[in-house]
XYZ file of C-alpha atoms in Angstrom:
270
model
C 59.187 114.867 99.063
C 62.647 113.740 99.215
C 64.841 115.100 102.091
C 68.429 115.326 102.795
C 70.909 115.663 100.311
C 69.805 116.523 96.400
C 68.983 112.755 95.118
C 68.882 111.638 98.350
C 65.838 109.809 97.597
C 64.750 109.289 101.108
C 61.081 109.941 101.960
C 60.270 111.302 105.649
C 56.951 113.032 106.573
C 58.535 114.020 109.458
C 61.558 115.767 108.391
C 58.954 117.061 105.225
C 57.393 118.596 107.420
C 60.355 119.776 109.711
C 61.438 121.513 106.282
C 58.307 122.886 105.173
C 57.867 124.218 108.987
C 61.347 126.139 108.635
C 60.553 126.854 105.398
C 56.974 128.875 106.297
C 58.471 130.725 109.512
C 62.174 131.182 108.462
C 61.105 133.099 104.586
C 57.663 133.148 103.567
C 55.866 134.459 106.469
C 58.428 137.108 107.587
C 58.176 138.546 103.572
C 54.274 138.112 103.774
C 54.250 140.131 106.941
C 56.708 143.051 105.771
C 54.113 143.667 103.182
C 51.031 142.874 105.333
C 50.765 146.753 105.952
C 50.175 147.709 102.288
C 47.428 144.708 101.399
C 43.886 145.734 101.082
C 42.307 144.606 104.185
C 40.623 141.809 102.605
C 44.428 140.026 101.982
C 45.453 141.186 104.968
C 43.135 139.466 107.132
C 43.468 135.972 104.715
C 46.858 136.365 105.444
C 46.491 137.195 109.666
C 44.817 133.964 109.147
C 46.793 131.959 107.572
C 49.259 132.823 110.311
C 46.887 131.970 113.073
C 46.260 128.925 111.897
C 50.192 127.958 111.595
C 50.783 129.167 114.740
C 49.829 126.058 115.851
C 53.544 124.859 115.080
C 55.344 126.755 117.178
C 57.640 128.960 115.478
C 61.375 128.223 116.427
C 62.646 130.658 118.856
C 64.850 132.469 115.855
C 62.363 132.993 113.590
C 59.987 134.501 116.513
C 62.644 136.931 116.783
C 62.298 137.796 112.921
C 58.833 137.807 112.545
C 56.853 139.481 115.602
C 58.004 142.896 114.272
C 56.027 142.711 111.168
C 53.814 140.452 112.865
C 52.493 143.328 115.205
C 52.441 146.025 112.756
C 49.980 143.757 110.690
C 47.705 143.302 113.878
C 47.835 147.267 114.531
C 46.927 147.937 110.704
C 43.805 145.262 110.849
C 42.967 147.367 114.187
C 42.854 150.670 112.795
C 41.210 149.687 109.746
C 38.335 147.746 111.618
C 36.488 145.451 110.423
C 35.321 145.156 106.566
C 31.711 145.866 107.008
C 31.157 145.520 102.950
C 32.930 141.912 103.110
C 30.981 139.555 105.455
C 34.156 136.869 104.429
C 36.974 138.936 105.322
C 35.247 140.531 108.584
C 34.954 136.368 109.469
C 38.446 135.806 108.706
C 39.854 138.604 110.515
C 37.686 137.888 113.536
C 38.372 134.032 113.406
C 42.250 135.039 112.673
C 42.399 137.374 116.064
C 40.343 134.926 118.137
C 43.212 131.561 117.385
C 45.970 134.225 117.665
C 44.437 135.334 121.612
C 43.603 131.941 122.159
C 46.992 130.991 121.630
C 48.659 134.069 123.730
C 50.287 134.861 120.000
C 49.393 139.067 120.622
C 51.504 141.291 121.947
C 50.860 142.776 124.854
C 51.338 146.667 123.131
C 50.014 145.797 120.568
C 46.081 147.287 120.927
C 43.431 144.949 122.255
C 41.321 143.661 119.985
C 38.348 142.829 121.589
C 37.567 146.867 121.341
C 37.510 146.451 117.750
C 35.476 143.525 117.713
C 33.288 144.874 120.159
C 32.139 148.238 117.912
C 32.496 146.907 114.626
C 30.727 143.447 114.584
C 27.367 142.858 113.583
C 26.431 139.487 113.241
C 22.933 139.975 111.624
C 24.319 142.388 109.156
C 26.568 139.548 107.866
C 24.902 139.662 104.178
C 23.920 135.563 103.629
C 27.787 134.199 105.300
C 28.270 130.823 104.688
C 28.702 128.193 106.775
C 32.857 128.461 107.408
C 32.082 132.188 107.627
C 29.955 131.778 110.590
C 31.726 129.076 111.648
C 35.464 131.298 111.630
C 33.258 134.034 113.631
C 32.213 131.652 116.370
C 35.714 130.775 116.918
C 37.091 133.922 116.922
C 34.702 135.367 119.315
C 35.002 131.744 121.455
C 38.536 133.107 121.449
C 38.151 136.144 122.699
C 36.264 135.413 125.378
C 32.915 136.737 123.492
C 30.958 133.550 123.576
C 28.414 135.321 126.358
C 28.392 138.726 125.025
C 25.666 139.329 122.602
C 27.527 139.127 119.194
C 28.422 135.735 120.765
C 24.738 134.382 122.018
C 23.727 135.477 118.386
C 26.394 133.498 115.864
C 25.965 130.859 118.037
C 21.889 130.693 117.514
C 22.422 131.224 113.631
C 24.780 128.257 113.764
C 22.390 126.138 115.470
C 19.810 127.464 112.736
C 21.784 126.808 109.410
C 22.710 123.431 111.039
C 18.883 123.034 111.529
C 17.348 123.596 108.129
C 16.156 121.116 105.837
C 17.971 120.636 102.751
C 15.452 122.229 100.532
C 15.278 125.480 102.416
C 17.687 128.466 101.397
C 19.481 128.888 104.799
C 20.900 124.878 104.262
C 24.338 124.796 104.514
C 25.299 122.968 101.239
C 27.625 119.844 101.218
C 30.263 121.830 100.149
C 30.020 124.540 102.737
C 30.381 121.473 105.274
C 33.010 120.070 104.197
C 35.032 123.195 104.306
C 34.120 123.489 107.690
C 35.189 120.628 108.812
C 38.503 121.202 107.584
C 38.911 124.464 108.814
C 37.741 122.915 112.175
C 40.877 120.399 111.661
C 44.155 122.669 110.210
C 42.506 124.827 113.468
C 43.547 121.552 115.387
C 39.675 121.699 116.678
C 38.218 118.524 114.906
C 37.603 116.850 117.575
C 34.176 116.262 120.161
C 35.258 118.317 122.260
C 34.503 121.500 120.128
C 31.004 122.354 120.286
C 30.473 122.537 116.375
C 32.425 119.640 115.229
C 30.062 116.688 115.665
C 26.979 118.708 114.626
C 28.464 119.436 111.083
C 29.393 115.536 110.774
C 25.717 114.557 111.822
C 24.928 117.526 109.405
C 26.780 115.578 106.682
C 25.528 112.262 108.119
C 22.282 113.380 107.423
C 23.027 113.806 103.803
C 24.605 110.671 102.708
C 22.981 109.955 100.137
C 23.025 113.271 98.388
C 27.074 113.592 99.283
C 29.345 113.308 95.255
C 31.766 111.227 95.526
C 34.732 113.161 96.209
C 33.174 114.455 99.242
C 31.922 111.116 101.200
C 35.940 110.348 100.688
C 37.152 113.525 102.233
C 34.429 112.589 104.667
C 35.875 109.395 105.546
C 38.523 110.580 106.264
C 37.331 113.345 108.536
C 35.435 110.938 110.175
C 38.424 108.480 110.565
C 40.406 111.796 112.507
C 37.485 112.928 114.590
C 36.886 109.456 115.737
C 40.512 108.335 116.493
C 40.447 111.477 118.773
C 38.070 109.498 121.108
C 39.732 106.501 121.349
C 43.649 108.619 121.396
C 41.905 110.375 124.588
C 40.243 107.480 126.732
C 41.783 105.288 129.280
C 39.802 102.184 128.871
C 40.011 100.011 125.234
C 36.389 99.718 125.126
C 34.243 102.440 126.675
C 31.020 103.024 126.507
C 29.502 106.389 126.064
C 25.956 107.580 127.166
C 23.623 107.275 124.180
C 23.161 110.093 122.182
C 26.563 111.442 122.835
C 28.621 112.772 120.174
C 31.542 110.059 121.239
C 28.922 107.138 120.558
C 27.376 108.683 117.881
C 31.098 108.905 115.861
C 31.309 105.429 117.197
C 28.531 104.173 115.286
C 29.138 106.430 111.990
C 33.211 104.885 111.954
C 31.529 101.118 113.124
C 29.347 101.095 110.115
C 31.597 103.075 107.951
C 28.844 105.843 106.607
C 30.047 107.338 104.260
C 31.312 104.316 102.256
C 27.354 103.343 102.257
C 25.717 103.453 98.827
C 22.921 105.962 98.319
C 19.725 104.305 98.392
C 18.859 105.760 95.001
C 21.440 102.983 94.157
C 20.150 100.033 96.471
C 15.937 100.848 95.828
């Protein structure tokens, strides 16, 4: 988009950005949140989300001012209301939502705790079928709460590691879609990287599955790949380290090295 003045013509991602960052903290979220106490809770916790995720920019210091008011009365409403036991997706969101928002010391300290809510209300084997960026948004939330040894904890965790473990031809597989969603969610969370314990095994996941990926996923994958990747070499000293075999650093190594998702399906090659 062109910045500056109208037909200014010039084109900076930086001030873009700048702009749309002003733009999202200064009007739309402050509006959003006003009316966050009305939604159903389904839109409210999309929207709790949404917000947990941006957070992640650092509203200016002005438009903190402006928007923690409406900002905590939309955390106390979620609270009240609990978790949406007949809507496994919005229970996720609004768990994964108040998990980033703790992590990131983005509560207020009157507003009510929500690990109490979390605590009574969640049931991870009652989640009806969730998809993969369902469970995924649970494990983070809880992660970010401080949940990951409690019991709801131990138990998303195993039903990751179970989805992520089935065969493509069983019902529980996570399907290439579902994977690709998670990895982006794992990346506008600013978590795409090795580090996070559920990154690399959803790549491998999708590694796995070359040759059944369309298209228009093994290019989003590419470049998924590309960021997870240049987040080991942005975070090592040495220009050419070498990582213990196995490891998810060597294994994203070898996936960028021989560019994997740019390979043709063997139903093409045989």
């Amino acid at each position: 988009p062109a910045v500056g003045g109208a037909g200014a013509g010039t084109r900076d991602p930086l001030a873009a950005r700048a702009a749309a960052r002003s733009l999202f903290w200064g009007r739309l979220a402050p509006r959003a949140l006003d009316d966050a106490c009305g939604l159903a809770p389904a839109l409210r916790a999309e929207l709790l989300l949404a917000i947990a995720v941006a957070w992640r920019s650092a509203p200016p210091a002005e438009a903190l001012e402006a928007v923690r008011p409406p900002f905590a009365r939309a955390v106390s409403a979620a609270l009240d209301d609990g978790l949406p036991a007949q809507d496994p997706r919005a229970a996720a969101e609004l768990v994964g939502a108040l998990g980033l928002l703790h992590e990131q010391s983005a509560l207020q300290p009157d507003v009510a705790s929500p690990n109490s809510c979390v605590a009574k209300s969640l049931d991870v084997e009652a989640l009806d079928n969730p998809r993969l960026p369902e469970l995924l948004l649970v494990s983070l939330g809880l992660r970010g709460l401080g949940f990951r040894e409690a019991r709801q904890g131990r138990d998303v965790e195993a039903r990751l590691g179970e989805v992520l473990r089935s065969n493509a031809s069983e019902a529980s597989a996570p399907t290439s879609r579902e994977a690709c969603e998670a990895l982006l969610l794992l990346q506008v969370c600013g978590k795409l990287t090795p580090r996070e314990p559920w990154a690399f095994a959803i790549m491998r996941h999708c590694a796995n599955e070359v040759d059944r990926l369309p298209r228009g996923e093994r290019r989003l994958l590419r470049g998924l790949l590309a960021d997870m990747s240049g987040d080991v070499d942005s975070t090592l000293a040495m220009p050419a380290p070498t990582h213990e075999a196995g490891s998810p650093e060597a294994a994203l190594r070898f996936f960028a090295r021989h560019r994997w998702f740019e390979r043709k399906s063997r139903a093409h090659t045989s």
